[in-house]
mmCIF file of C-alpha atoms in Angstrom:
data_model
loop_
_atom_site.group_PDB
_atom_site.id
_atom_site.type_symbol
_atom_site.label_atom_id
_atom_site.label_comp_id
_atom_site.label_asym_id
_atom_site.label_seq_id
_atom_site.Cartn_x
_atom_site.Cartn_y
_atom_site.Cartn_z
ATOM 1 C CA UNK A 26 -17.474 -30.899 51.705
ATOM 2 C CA UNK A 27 -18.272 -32.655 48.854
ATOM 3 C CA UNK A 28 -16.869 -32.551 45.427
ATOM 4 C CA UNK A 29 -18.484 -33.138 41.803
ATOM 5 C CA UNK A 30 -16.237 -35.001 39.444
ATOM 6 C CA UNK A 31 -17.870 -33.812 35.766
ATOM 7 C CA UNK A 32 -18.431 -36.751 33.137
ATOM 8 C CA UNK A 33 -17.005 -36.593 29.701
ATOM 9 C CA UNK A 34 -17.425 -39.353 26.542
ATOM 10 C CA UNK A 35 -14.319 -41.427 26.554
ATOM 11 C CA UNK A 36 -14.318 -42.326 22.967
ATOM 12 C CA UNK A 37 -15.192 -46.178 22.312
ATOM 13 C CA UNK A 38 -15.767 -46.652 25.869
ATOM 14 C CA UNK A 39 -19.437 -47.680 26.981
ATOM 15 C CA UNK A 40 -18.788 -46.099 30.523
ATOM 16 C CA UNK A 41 -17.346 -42.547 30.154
ATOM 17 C CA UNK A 42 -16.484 -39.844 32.824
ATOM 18 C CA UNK A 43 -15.390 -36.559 32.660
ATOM 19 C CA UNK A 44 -11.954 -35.583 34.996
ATOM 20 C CA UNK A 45 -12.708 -33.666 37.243
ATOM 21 C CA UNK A 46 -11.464 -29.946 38.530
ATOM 22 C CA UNK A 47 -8.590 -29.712 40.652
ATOM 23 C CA UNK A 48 -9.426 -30.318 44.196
ATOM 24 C CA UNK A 49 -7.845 -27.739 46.909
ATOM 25 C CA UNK A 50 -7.679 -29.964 49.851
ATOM 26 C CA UNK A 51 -4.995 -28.797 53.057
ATOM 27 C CA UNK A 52 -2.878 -31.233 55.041
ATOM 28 C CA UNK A 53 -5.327 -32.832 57.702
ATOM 29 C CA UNK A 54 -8.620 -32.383 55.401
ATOM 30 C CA UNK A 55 -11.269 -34.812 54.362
ATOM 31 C CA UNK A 56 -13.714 -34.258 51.562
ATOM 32 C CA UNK A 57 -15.846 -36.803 49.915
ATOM 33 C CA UNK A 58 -15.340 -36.945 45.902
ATOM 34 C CA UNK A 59 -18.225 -37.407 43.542
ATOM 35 C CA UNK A 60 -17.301 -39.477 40.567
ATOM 36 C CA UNK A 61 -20.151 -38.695 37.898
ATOM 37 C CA UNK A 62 -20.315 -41.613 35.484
ATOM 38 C CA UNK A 63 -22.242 -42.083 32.155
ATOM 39 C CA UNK A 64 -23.288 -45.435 30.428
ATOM 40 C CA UNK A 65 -23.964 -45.433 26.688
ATOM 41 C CA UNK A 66 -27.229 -45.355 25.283
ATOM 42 C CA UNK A 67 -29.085 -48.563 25.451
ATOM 43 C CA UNK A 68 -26.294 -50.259 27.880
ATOM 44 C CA UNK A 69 -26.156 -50.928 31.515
ATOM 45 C CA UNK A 70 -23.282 -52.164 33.846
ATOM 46 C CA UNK A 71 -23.693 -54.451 36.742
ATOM 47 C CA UNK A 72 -24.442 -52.624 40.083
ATOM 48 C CA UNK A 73 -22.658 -53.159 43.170
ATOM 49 C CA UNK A 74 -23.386 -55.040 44.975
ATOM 50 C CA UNK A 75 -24.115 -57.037 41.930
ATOM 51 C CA UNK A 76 -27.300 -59.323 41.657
ATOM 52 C CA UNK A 77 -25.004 -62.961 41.467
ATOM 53 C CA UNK A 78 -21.959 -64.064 43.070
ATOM 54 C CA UNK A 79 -19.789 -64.136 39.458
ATOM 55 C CA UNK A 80 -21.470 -60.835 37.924
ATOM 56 C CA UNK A 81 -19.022 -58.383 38.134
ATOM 57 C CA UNK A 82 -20.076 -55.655 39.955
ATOM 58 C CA UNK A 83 -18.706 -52.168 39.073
ATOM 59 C CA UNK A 84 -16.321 -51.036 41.593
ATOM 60 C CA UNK A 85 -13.795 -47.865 41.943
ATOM 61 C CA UNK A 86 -10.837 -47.938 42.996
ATOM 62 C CA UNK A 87 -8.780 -45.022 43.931
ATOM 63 C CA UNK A 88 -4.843 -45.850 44.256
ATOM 64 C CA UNK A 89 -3.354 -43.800 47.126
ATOM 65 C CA UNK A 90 -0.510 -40.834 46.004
ATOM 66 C CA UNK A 91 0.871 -38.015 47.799
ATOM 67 C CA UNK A 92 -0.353 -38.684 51.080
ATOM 68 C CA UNK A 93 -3.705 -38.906 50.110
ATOM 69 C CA UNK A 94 -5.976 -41.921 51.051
ATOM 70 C CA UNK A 95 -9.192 -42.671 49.759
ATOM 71 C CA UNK A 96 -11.466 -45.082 51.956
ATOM 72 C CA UNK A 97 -14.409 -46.874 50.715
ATOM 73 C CA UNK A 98 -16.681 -45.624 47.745
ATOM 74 C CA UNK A 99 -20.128 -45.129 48.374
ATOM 75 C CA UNK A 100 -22.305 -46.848 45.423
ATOM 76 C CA UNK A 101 -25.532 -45.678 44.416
ATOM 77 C CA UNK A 102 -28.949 -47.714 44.750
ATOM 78 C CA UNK A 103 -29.373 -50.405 41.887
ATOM 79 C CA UNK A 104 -32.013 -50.503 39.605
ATOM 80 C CA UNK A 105 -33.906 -53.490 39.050
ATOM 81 C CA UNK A 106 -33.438 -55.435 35.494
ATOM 82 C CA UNK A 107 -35.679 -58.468 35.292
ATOM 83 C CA UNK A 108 -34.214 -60.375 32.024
ATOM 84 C CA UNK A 109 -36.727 -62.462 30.284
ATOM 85 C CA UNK A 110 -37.744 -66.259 32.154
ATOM 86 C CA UNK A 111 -35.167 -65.465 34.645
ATOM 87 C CA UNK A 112 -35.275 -66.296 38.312
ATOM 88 C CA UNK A 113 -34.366 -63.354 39.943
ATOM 89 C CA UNK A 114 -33.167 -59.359 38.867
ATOM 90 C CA UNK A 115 -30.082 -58.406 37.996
ATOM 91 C CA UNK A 116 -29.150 -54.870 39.628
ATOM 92 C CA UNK A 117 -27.540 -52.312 37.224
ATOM 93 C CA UNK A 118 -27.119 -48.911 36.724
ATOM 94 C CA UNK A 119 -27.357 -47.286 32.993
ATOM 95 C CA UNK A 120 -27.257 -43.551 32.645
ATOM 96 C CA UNK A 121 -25.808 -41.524 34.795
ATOM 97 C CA UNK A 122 -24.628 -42.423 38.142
ATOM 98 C CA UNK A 123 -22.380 -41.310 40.806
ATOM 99 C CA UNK A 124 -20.092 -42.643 42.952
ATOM 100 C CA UNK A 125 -18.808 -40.843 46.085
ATOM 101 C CA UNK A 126 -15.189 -41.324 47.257
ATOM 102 C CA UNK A 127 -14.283 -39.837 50.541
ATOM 103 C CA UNK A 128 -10.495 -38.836 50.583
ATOM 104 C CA UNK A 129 -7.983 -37.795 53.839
ATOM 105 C CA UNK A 130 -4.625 -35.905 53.199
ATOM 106 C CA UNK A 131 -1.968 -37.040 55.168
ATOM 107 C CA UNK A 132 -0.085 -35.163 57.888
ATOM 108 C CA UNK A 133 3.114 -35.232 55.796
ATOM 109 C CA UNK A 134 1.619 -35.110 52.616
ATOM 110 C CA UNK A 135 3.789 -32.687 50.279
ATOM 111 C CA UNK A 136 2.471 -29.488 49.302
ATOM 112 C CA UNK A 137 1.394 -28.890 45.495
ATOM 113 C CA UNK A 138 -0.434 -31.153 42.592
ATOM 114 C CA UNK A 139 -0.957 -34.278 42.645
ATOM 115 C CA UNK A 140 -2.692 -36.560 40.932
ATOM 116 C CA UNK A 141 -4.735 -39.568 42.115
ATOM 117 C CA UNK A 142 -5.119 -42.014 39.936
ATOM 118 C CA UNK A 143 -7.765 -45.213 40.031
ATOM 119 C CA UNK A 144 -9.905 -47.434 37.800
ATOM 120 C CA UNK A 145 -14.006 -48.314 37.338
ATOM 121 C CA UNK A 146 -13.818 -51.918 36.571
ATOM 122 C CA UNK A 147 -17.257 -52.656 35.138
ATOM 123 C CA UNK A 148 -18.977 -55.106 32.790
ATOM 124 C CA UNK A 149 -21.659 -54.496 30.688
ATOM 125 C CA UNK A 150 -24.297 -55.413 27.869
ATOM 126 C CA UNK A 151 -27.398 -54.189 25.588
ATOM 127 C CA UNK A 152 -29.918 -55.569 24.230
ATOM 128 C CA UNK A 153 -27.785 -57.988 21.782
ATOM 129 C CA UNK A 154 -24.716 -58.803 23.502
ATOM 130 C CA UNK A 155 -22.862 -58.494 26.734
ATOM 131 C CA UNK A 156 -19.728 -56.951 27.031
ATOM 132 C CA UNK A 157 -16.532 -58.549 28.679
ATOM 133 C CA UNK A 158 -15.579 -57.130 31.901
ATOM 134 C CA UNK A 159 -13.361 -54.075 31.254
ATOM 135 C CA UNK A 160 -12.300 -50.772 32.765
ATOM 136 C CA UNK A 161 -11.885 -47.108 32.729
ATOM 137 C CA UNK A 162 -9.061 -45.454 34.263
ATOM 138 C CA UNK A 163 -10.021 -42.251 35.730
ATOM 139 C CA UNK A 164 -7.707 -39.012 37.004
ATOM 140 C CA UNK A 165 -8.171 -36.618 39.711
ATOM 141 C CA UNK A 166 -6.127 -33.734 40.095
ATOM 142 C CA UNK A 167 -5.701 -32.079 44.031
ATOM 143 C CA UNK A 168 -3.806 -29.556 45.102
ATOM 144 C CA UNK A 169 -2.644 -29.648 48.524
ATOM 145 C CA UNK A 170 -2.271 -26.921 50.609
ATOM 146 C CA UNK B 167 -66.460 -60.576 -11.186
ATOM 147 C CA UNK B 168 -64.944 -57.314 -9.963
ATOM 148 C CA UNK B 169 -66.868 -58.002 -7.004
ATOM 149 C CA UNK B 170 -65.302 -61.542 -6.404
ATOM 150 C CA UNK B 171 -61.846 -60.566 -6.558
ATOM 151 C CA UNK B 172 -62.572 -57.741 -3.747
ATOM 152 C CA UNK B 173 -63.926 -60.456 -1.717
ATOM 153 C CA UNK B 174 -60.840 -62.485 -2.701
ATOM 154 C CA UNK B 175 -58.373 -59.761 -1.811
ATOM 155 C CA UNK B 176 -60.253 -59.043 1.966
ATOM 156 C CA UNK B 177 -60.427 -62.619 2.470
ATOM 157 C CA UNK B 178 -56.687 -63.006 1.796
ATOM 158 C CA UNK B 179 -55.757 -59.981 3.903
ATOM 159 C CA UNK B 180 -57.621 -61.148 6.409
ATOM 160 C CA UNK B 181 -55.824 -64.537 6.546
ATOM 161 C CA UNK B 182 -52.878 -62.875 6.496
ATOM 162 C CA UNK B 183 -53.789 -60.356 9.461
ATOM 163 C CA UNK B 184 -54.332 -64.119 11.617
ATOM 164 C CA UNK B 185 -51.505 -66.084 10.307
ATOM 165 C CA UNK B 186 -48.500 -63.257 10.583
ATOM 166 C CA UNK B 187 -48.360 -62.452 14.282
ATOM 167 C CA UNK B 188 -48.799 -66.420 14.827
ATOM 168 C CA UNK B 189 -45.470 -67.035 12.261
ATOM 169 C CA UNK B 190 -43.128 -63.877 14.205
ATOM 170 C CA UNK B 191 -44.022 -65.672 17.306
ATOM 171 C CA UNK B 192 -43.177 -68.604 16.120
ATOM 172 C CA UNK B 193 -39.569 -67.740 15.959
ATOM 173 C CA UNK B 194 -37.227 -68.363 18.176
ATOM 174 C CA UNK B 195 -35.146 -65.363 19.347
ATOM 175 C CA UNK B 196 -32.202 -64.390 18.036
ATOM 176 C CA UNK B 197 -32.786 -67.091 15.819
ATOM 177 C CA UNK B 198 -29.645 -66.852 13.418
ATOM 178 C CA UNK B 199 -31.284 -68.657 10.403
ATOM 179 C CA UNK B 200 -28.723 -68.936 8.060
ATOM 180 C CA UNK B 201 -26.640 -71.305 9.616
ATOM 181 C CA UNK B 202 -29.543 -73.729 10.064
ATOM 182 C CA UNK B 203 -28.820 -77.104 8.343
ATOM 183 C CA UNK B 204 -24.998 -76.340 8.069
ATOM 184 C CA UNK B 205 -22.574 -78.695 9.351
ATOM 185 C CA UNK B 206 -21.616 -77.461 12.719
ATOM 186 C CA UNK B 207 -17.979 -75.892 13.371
ATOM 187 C CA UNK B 208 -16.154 -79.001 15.275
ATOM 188 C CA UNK B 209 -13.902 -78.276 18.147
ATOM 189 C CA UNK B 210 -11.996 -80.401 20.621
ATOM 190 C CA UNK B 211 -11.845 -78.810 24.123
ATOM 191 C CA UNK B 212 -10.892 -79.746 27.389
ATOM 192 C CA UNK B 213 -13.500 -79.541 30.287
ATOM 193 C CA UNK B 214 -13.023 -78.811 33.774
ATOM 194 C CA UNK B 215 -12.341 -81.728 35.351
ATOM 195 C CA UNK B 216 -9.472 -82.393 32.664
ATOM 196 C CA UNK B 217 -11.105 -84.755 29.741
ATOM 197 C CA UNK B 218 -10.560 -84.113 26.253
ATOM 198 C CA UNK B 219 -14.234 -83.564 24.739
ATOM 199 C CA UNK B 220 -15.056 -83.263 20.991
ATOM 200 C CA UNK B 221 -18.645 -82.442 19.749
ATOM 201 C CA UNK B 222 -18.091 -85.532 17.028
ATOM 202 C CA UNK B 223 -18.171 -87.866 20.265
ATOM 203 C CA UNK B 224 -21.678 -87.361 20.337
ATOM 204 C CA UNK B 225 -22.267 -87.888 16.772
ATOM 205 C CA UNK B 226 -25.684 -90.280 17.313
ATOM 206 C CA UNK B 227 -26.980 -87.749 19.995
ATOM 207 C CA UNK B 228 -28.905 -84.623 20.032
ATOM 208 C CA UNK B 229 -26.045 -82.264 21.675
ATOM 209 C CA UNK B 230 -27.390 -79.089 23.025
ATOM 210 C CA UNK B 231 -24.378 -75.825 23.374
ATOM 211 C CA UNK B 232 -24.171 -72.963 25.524
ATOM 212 C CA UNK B 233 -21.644 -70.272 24.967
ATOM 213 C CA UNK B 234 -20.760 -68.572 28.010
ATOM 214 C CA UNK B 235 -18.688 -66.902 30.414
ATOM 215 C CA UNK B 236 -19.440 -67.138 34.272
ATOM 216 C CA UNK B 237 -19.375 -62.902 34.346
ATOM 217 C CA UNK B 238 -22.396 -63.415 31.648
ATOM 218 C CA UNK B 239 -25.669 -62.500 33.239
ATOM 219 C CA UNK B 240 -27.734 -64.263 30.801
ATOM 220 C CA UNK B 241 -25.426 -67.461 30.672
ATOM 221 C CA UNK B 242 -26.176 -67.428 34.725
ATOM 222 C CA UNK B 243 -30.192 -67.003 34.089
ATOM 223 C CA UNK B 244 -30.045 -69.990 31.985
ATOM 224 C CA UNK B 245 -27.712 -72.121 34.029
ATOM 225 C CA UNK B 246 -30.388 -73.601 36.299
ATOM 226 C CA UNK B 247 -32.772 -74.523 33.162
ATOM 227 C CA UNK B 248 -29.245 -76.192 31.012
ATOM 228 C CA UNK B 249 -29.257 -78.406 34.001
ATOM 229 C CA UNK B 250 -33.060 -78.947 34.174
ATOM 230 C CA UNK B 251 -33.102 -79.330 30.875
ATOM 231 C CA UNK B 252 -30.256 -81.874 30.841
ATOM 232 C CA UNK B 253 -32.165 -83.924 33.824
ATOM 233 C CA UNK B 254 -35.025 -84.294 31.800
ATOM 234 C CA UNK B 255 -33.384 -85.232 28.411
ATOM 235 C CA UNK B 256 -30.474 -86.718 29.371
ATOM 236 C CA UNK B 257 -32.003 -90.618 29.551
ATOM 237 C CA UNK B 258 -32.880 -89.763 25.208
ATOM 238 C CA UNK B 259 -30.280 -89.187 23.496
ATOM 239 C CA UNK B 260 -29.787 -85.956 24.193
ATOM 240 C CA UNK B 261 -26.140 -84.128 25.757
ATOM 241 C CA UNK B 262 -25.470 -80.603 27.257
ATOM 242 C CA UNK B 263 -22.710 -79.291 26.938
ATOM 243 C CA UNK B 264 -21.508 -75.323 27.986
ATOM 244 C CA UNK B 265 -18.059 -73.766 26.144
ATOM 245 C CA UNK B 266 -17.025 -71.244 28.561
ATOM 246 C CA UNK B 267 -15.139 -68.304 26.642
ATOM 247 C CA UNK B 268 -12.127 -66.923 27.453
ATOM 248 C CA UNK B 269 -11.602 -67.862 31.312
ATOM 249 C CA UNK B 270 -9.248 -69.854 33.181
ATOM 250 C CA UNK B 271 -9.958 -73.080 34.401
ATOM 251 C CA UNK B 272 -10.107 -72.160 38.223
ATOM 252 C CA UNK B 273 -12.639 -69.451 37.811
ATOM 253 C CA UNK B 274 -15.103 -72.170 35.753
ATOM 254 C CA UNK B 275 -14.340 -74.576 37.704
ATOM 255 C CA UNK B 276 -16.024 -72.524 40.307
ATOM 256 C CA UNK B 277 -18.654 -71.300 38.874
ATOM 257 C CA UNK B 278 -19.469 -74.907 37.597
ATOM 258 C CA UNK B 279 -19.751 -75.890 41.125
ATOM 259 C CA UNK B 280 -21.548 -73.025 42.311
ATOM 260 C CA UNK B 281 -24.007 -73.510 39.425
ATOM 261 C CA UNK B 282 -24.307 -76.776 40.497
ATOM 262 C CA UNK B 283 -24.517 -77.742 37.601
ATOM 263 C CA UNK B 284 -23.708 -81.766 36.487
ATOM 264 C CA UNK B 285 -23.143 -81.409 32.220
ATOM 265 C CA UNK B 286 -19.809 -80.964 30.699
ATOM 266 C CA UNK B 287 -18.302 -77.723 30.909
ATOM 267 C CA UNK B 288 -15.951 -77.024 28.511
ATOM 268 C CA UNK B 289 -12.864 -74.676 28.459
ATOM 269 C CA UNK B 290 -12.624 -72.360 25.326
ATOM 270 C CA UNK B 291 -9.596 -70.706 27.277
ATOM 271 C CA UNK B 292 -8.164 -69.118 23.784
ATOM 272 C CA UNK B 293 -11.568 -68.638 22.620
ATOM 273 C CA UNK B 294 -10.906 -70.262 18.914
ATOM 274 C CA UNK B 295 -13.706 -72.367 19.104
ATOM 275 C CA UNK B 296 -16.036 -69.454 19.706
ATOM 276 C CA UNK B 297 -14.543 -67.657 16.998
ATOM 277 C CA UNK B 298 -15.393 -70.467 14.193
ATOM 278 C CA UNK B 299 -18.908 -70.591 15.500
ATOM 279 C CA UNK B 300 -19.157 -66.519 15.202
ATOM 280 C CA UNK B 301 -21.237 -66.230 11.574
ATOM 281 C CA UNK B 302 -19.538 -63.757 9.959
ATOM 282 C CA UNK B 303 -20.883 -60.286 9.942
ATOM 283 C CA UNK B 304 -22.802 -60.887 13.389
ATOM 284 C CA UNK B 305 -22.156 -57.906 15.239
ATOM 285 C CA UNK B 306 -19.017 -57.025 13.317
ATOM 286 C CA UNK B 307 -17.822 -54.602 15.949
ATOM 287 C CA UNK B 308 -17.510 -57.117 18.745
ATOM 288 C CA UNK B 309 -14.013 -59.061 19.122
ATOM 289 C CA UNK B 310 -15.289 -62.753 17.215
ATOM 290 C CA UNK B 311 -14.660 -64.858 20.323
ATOM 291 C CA UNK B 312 -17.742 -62.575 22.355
ATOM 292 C CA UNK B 313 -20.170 -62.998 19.444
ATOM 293 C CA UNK B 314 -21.435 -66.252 20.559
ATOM 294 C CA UNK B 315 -21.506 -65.441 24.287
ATOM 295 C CA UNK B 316 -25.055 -66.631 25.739
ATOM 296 C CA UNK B 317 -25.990 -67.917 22.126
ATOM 297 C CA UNK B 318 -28.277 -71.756 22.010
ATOM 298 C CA UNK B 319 -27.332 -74.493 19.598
ATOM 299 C CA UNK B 320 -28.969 -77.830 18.897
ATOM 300 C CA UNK B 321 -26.742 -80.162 16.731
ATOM 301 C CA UNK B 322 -28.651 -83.135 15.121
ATOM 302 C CA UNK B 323 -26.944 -86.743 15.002
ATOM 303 C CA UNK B 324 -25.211 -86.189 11.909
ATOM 304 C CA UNK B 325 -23.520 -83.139 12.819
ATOM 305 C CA UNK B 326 -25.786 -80.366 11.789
ATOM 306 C CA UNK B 327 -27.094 -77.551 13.006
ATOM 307 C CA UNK B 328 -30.736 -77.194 13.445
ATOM 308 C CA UNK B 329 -31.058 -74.459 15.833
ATOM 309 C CA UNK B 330 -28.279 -71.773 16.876
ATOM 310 C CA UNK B 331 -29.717 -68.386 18.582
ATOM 311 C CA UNK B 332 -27.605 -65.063 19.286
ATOM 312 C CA UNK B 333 -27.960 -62.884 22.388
ATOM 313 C CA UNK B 334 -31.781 -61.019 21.648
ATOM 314 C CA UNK B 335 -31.443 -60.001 25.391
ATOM 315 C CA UNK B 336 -35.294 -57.697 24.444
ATOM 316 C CA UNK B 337 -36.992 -60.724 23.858
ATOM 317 C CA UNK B 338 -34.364 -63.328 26.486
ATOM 318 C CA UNK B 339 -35.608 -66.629 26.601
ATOM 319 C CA UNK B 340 -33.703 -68.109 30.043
ATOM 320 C CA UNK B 341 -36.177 -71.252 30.225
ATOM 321 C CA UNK B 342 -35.370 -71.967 26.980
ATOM 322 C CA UNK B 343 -38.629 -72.905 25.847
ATOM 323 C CA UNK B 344 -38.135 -72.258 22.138
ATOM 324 C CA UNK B 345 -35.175 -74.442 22.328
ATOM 325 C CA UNK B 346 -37.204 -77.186 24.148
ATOM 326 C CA UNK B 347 -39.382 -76.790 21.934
ATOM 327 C CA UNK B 348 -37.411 -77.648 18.899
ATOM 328 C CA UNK B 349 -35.543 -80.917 21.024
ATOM 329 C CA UNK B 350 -39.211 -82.208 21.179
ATOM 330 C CA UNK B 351 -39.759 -81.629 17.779
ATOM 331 C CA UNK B 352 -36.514 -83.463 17.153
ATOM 332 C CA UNK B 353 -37.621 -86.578 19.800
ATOM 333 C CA UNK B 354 -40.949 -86.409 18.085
ATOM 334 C CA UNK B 355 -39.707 -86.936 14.661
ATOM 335 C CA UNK B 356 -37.520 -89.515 15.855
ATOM 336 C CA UNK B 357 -40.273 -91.421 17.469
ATOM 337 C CA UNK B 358 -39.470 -90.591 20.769
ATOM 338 C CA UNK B 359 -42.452 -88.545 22.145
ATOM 339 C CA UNK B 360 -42.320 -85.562 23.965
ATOM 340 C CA UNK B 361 -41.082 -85.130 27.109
ATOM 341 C CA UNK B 362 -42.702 -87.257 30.062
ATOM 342 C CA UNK B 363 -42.362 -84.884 32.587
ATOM 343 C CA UNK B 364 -43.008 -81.887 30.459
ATOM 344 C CA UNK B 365 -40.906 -79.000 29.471
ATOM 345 C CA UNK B 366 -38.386 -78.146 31.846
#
C-alpha cells in the first residue's frame, strides 16, 4: 500500500514539502511512503545518484521511532542538465518529485502516534548562483494500531 | 537634403543592426564590469598541502582565480580546463590558483586529488577572503562568502583586476574561452604571442 506525502512551501526554503496525513499502519505492516517534494521556480537540486563523485546528491533519510523502520528510499529518474562547455551532464531534479520510503512496524512497537522524523539533504542552484548544500527536515505522523 | 539625412539615418541603423549583436557577444559572461581595473582584494591563505600563499607573491605574473567549493557543479565542469589551462600558460607568466570556500581541508584535499588537478588550491576555510571579493550588492540575498562561488578572475602584474565574472550559469562558459581569450590579449600586449598550442 502506498502512501502520498502532500508538498507544502516551506518559507525561504528552495526545496519545500508538505507533511503528510497520519499514516494508520498495525504492528507487523509494511507500506511504502511517498515523499512529494517541490523545487523553486528556476532551481534544481542534484539527483541521486548524482552526476560527480563530490556533487551532493539529494538523499532522505528517515530516523527510526517507535518501532518503526524505514529501509532504503527509492529515488526517481534524473533529468539530464548539460551546463554550458561542460564534459558531461549533471543529473537533477527541479519541480516536483517524489521519493518513496518503504516503512515496517515492529512486533513490539507501542500502540498510538508517533512521529517519524528525517531530513532531505540537498544542494542546489539557478541560473546565477549555486546554493550550499543544505536540508529540510521533514515529519511524518503514523498511528499504530 | 531631407533626402540625405534619411539615407544617413538607414545607413546608421543599419551599422548599428551589424555591430550590436557582434559587441553583446563580445562579452564575457557574467562579466561584473565594475570592478575591472580596481586593485584586487589581497588575501593570504593557506593551501592544501600546508604553504602560506598570498596573491601579492605573484605580483609580476598574470594570476588567474577560481572561487569554488568541491559540492559546486560548475567549479567541477571547469576543473579539467583550470588545469589545461594552467598546462598551457604556466611556462608565461601566468599562475592558477582555486580559493575553495568554506570547506575543510580533508574534503579539498580530496577533491584536489581527484580533480587531478596540479595548481594551488587554496583554503578559504572561514570564507573572509570570498567575502572581500563579493562586490557589494551582487546578489544581496546570498550569505557574501557564496557570491563568488564559480566566479573567473584575471589579475594583471600590478595587482589589478582586468577580468572577474559571476556565476551566469544560462550562458556557462566551463572551457573558459572568454577568459582565454582575455590572457591572450594580455600575452599579446605584452609581446608574448598567443598561445602555441592554441586555446585550451
Amino acid at each position: 500500500m502506498r502512501y502520498v506525502a502532500l508538498v507544502a512551501l516551506l518559507t525561504g526554503g528552495v526545496v519545500s514539502h508538505e507533511p503528510a496525513p497520519s499514516l494508520g499502519l498495525a504492528r507487523l505492516e509494511s507500506a511504502d511512503v511517498v515523499f512529494t517534494f517541490r523545487v523553486a521556480d528556476g532551481y534544481h537540486v542534484q539527483a541521486n545518484p548524482a552526476a560527480a563523485e563530490f556533487l551532493v546528491p539529494t538523499s532522505l533519510r528517515l530516523r527510526t521511532a517507535c518501532g518503526v523502520k524505514a529501509g532504503p528510499p527509492v529515488y526517481p529518474a534524473p533529468l539530464s542538465f548539460r551546463l554550458e562547455g561542460a564534459d558531461q551532464d549533471l543529473a537533477v531534479w527541479n519541480g516536483r518529485f517524489q521519493v518513496a520510503v518503504p516503512l515496517r512496524v515492529g512486533r513490539f512497537a507501542p500502540r498510538g502516534e508517533c512521529l517519524l522524523h528525517g531530513t532531505l539533504a540537498y544542494q542546489a542552484c539557478d541560473l546565477q548562483r549555486c546554493l550550499a548544500p543544505t536540508s529540510l527536515e521533514v515529519v511524518l505522523p503514523i498511528r499504530i494500531r | 537634403m531631407r533626402y540625405r539625412s534619411m539615407l544617413l539615418f538607414l545607413a546608421s541603423l543599419v551599422l548599428a543592426a551589424a555591430v550590436a549583436p557582434a559587441a553583446a557577444e563580445e562579452l564575457p559572461a557574467g562579466l561584473y564590469a565594475e570592478w575591472i581595473g580596481k586593485e584586487a582584494p589581497a588575501f593570504r591563505l593557506t593551501s592544501v598541502d600546508g604553504k602560506k600563499v598570498a596573491l601579492s607573491d605573484y605580483r609580476g605574473k598574470l594570476v588567474v582565480i577560481h572561487f569554488g567549493a568541491s559540492w559546486c557543479p560548475f567549479c567541477n565542469a571547469e576543473a579539467p580546463h583550470l588545469e589545461s589551462l594552467w598546462k598551457t600558460y604556466r611556462e608565461r607568466g601566468v599562475q592558477v590558483l582555486v580559493v575553495d570556500v568554506g570547506e575543510p581541508r580533508e574534503t579539498v584535499r580530496k577533491w584536489a586529488v581527484a580533480s587531478g588537478v596540479t595548481f594551488p588550491v587554496l583554503l578559504d576555510g572561514d570564507g573572509k577572503a570570498a567575502r572581500a571579493w563579493a562586490p557589494d550588492g551582487a546578489q544581496p540575498d546570498l550569505p557574501r562568502d557564496r557570491v563568488v562561488i564559480a566566479s573567473n578572475a584575471i589579475v594583471d602584474r600590478k595587482g589589478k583586476l582586468v577580468f572577474f565574472t559571476l556565476l551566469d550559469s544560462a550562458r556557462f562558459d566551463a572551457r573558459l574561452v572568454s577568459l582565454t581569450a582575455r590572457l591572450d590579449d594580455l600575452l599579446k600586449d605584452a609581446g608574448q604571442g598567443p598561445s602555441i598550442s592554441g586555446r585550451p
